[in-house]
Short mmCIF file of C-alpha atoms in Angstrom, two decimals:
data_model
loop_
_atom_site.label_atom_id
_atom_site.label_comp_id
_atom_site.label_asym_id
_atom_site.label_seq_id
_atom_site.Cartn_x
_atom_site.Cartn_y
_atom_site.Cartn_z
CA UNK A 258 -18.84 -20.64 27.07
CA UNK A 259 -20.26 -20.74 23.76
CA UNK A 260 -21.12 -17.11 23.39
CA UNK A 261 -17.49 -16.11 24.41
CA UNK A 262 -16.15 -18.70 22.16
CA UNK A 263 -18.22 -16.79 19.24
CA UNK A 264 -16.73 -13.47 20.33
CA UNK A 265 -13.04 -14.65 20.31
CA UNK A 266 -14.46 -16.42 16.80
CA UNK A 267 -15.75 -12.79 15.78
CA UNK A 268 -12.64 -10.69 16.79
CA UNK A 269 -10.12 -13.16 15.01
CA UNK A 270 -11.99 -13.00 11.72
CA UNK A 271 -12.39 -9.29 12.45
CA UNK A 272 -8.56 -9.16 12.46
CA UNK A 273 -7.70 -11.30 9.15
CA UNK A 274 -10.02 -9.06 7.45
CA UNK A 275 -8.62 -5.77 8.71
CA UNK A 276 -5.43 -6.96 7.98
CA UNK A 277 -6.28 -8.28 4.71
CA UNK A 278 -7.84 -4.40 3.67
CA UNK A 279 -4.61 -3.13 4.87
CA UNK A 280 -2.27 -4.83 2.78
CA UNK A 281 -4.85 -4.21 0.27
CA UNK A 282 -4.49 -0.65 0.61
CA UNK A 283 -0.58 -0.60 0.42
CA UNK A 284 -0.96 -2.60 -2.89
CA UNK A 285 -3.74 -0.01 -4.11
CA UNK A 286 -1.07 2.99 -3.56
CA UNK A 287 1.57 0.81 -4.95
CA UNK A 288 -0.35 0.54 -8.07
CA UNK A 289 -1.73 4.41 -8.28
CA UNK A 290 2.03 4.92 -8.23
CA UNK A 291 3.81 2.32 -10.69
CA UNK A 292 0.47 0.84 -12.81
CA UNK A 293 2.26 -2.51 -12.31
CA UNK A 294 -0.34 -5.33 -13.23
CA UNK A 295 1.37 -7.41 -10.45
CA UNK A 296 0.06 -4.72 -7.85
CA UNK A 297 -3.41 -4.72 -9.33
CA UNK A 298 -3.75 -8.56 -8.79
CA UNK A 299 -2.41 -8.23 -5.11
CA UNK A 300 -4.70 -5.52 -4.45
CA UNK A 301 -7.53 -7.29 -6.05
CA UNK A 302 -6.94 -10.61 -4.02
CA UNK A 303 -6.72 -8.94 -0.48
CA UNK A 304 -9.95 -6.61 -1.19
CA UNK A 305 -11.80 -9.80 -1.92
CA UNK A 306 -10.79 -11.23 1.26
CA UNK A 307 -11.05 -8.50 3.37
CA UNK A 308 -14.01 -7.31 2.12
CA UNK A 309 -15.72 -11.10 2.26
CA UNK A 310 -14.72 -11.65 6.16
CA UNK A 311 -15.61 -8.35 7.14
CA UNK A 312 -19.21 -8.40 5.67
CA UNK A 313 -19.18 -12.07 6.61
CA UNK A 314 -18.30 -11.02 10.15
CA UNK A 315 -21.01 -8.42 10.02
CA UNK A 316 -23.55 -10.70 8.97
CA UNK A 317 -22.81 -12.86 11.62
CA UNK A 318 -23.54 -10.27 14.70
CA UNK A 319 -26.69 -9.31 12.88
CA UNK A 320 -27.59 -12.76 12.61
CA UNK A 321 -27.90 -12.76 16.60
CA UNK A 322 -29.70 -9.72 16.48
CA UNK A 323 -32.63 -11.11 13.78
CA UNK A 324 -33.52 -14.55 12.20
CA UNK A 325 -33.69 -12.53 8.89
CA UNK A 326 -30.06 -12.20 8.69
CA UNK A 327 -29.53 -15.67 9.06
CA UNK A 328 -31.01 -16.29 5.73
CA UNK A 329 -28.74 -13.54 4.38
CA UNK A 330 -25.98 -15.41 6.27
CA UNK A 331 -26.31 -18.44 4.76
CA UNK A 332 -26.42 -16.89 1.11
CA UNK A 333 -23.77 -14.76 1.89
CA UNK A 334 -20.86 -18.13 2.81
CA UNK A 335 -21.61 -18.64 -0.92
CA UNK A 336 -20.40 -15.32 -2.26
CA UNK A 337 -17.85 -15.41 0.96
CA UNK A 338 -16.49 -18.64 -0.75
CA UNK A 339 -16.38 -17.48 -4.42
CA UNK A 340 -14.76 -14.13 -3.45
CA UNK A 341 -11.92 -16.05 -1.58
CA UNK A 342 -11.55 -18.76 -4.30
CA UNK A 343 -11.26 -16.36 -6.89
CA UNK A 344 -8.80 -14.07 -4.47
CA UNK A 345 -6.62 -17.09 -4.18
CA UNK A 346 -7.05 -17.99 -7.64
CA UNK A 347 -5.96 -14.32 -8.23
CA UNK A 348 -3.04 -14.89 -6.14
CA UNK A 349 -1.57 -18.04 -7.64
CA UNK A 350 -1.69 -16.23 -10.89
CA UNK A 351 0.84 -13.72 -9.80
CA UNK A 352 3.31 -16.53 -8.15
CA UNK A 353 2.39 -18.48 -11.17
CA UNK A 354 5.80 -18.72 -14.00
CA UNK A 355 3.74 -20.61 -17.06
CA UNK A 356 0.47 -20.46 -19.41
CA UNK A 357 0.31 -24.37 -18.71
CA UNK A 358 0.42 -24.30 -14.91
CA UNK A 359 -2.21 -21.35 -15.00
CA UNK A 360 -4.72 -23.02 -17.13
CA UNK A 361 -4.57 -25.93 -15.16
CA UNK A 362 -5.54 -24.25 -11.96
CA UNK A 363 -8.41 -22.76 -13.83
CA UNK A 364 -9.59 -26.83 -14.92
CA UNK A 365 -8.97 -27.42 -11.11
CA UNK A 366 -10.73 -24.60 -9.70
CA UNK A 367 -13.87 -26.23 -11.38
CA UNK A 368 -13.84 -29.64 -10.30
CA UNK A 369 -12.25 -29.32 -6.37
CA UNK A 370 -14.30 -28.32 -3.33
CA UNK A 371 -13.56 -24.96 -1.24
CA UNK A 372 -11.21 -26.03 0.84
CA UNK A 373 -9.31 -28.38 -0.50
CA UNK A 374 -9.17 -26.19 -3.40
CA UNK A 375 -7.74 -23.43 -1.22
CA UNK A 376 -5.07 -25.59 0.28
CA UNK A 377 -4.11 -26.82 -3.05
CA UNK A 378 -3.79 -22.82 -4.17
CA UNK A 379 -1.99 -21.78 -1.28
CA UNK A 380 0.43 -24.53 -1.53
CA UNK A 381 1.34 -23.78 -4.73
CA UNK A 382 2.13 -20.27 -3.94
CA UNK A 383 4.20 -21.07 -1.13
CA UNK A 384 5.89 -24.07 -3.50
CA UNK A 385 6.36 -21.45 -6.31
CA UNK A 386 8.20 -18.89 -3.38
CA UNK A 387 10.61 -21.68 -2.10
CA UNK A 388 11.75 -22.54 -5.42
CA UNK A 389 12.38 -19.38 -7.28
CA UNK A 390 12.74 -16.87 -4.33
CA UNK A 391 13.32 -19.15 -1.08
CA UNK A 392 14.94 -17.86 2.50
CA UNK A 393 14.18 -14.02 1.14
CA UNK A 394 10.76 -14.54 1.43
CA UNK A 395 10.76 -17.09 4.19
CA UNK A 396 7.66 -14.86 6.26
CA UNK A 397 5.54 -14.93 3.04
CA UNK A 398 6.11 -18.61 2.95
CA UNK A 399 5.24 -19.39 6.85
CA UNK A 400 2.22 -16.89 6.18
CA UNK A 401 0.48 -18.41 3.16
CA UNK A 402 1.55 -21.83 5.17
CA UNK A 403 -0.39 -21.03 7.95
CA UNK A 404 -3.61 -19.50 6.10
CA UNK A 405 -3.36 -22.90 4.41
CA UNK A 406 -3.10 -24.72 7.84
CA UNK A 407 -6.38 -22.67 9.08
CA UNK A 408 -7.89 -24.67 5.59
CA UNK A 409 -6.94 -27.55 6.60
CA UNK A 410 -8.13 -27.32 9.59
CA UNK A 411 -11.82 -26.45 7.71
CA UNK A 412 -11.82 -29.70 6.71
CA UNK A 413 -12.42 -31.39 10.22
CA UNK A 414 -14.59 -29.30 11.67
CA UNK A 415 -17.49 -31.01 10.60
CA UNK A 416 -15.71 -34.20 13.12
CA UNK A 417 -14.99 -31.33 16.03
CA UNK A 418 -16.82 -28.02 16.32
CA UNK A 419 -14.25 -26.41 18.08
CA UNK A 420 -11.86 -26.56 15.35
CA UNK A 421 -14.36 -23.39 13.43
CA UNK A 422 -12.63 -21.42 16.22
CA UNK A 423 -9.27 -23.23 16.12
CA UNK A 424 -8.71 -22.55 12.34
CA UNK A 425 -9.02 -18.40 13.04
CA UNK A 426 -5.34 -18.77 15.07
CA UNK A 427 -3.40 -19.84 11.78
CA UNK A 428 -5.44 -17.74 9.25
CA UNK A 429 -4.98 -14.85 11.74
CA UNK A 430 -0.91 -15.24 12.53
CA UNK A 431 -0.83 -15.87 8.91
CA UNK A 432 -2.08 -12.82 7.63
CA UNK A 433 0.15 -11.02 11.01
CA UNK A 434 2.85 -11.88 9.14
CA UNK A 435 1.79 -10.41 5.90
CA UNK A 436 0.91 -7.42 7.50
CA UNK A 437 4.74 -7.24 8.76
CA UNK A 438 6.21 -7.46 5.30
CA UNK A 439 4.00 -4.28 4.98
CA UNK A 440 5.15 -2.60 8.31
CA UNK A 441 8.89 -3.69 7.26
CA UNK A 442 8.61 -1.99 3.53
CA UNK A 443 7.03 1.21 5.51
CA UNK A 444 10.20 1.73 7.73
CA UNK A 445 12.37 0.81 5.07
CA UNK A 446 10.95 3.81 2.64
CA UNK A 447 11.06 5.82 6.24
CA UNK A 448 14.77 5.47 6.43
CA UNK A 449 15.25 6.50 2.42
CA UNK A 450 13.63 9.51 2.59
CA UNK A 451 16.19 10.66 5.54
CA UNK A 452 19.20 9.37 3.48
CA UNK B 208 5.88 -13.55 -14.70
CA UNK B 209 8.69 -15.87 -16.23
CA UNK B 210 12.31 -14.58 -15.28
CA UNK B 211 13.23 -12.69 -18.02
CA UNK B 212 9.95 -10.15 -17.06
CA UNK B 213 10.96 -7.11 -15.39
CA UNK B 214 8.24 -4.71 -14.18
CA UNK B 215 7.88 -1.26 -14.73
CA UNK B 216 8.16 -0.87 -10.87
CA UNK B 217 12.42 -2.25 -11.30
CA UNK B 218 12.44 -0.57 -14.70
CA UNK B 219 11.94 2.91 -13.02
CA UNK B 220 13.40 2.29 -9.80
CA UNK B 221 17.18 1.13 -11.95
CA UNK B 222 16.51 4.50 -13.58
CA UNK B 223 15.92 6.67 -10.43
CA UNK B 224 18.15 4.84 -8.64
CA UNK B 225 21.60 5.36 -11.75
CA UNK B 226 20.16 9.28 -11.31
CA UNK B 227 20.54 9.17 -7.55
CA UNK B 228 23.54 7.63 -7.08
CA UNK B 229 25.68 9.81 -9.66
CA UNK B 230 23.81 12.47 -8.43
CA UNK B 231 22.85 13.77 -12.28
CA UNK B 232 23.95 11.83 -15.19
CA UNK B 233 23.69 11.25 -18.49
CA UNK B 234 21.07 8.98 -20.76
CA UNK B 235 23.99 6.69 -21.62
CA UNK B 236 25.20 5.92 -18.15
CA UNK B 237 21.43 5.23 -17.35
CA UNK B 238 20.77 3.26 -20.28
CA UNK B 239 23.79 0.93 -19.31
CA UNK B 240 22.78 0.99 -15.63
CA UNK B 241 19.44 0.37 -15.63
CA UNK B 242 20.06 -2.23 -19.25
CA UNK B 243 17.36 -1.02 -20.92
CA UNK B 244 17.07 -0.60 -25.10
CA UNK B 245 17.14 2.91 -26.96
CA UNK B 246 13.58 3.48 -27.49
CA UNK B 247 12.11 1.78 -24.13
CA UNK B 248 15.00 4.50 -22.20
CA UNK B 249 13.41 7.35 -24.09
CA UNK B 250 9.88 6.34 -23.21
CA UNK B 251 10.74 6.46 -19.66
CA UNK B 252 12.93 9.60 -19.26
CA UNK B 253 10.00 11.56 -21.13
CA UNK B 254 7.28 10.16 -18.62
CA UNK B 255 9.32 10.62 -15.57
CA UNK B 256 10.49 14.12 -16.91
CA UNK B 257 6.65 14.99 -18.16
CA UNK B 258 5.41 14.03 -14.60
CA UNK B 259 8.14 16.10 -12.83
CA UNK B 260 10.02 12.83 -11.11
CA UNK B 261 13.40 14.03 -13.23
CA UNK B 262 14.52 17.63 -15.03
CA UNK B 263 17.31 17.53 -17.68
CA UNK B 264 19.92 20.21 -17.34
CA UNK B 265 22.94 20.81 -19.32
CA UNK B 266 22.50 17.46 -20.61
CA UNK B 267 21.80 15.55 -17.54
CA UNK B 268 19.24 14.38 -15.42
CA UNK B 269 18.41 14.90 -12.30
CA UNK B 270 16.43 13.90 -9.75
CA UNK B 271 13.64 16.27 -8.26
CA UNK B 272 11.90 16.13 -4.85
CA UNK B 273 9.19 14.46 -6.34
CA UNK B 274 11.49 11.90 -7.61
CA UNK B 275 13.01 11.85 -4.05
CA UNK B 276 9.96 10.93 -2.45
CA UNK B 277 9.03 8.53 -5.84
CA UNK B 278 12.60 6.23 -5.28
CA UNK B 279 11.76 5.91 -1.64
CA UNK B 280 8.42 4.44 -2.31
CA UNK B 281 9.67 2.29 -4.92
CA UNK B 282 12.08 1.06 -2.83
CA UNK B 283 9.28 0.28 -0.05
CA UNK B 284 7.10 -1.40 -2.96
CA UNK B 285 10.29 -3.90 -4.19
CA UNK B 286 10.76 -4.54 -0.69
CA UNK B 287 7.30 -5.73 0.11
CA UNK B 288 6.95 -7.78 -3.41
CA UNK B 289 10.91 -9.22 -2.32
CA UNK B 290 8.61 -10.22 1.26
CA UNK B 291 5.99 -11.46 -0.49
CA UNK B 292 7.79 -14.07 -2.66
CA UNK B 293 6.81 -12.33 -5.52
CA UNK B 294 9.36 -12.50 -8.99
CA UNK B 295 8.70 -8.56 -10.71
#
């Protein structure tokens, strides 16, 4: 039971991360294109995550494999955890309107641990999207929600185990729903090019 | 990003999209269209024309295939950053 649990574990992380280089890679064209600074922080922000969960995911089947890796594992959640704070971090900047508000996340990012941190970034993206932009970009704002949800969920799983598996369902349908704002934009440049 | 910014990605995409839609015009009815100063219009007619997205004939421009296939992924990139939540 445990091993499949740390498959299904494996293959949702897998996912994010895919997902995460994909969107990544629709921001990198976006910015070969335009040179739009607001691209280059996207593209930045979903290149850290991917790239973090993938190799974390990587390091995790090795780690079955040899003891070795386990060591590497454990050093590697560190840089995993930097790379998403900072992607985050890189994220709220973009949604962020003032000098003020940014400088404070900076004092914040400091003092606040990883996941609380993270739910207090991602909720203030999704609070900066339903005041300025609202219903338009009501798929962002149940995406971010959810990746915040998985976060929360983080918190607890020191109290239940199961929840380390749990928390891969929001993070995953979270970043789903990213991926169809891509998928949406594709089709929608489809049907231009036929006008 | 306050409101008032306006990204190079809507800057160019007013001014492809004022070409396209009068199918050739002139730099005034683009400058009105896409509300952009003197000097910043001028800066971006010369790089679109200089990387072959618009050619100027008889005193108009006009859009090229290249700036065909340029407006339709501009339009794809504003829709994703509209998705996103993202103010540009």
């Amino acid at each position: 039971m445990y091993t499949v649990m740390s498959l299904l574990d494996i293959f949702l992380e897998t996912l994010s991360g895919l997902i995460s280089l994909y969107i990544s890679f629709f921001s990198v064209k976006a910015y070969k294109l335009t040179r739009d600074r607001i691209l280059k922080y996207l593209q930045l922000s979903f290149l850290l995550i991917g790239l973090a969960t993938i190799l974390r995911v990587g390091l995790n089947i090795m780690s079955y494999i040899s003891r070795y890796f386990e060591v590497a594992l454990s050093i590697f959640n560190l840089i995993y955890i930097l790379s998403t704070l900072v992607a985050y971090f890189s994220l709220s900047y973009i949604y962020s309107g003032r000098e003020l508000e940014r400088t404070l996340t900076s004092i914040l990012l400091i003092f606040v641990g990883y996941h609380s941190l993270a739910i207090f970034l991602l909720s203030y993206i999704v609070l900066n999207i339903a005041l300025w932009v609202g219903k338009e970009a009501k798929i962002a704002i149940a995406g971010y929600s959810l990746i915040a949800f998985s976060h929360l969920l983080s918190l607890f799983t020191p109290y239940w185990r199961g929840l380390a598996i749990l928390e891969n369902f929001p993070r995953l349908i979270g970043f789903i729903l990213l991926l169809l704002l891509v998928v949406r934009a594709e089709r929608i440049g489809k049907n231009v090019q036929q006008i | 990003m306050s409101s008032r910014y306006r990204s190079n990605i809507r800057i160019m995409k007013d001014i492809l999209e004022t070409v396209y839609n009068s199918e050739g015009c002139g730099p005034t009815r683009i400058l009105y269209r896409a509300n952009l100063s003197h000097d910043r219009l001028v800066k971006y007619l010369s790089e679109l024309k200089s990387k072959g997205f618009l050619e100027e004939k008889d005193g108009g421009y006009f859009l090229t295939e290249r700036g065909l296939r340029l407006l339709a992924e501009l339009r794809k990139i504003e829709e994703f950053l509209k998705g996103m939540g993202i103010r540009f």
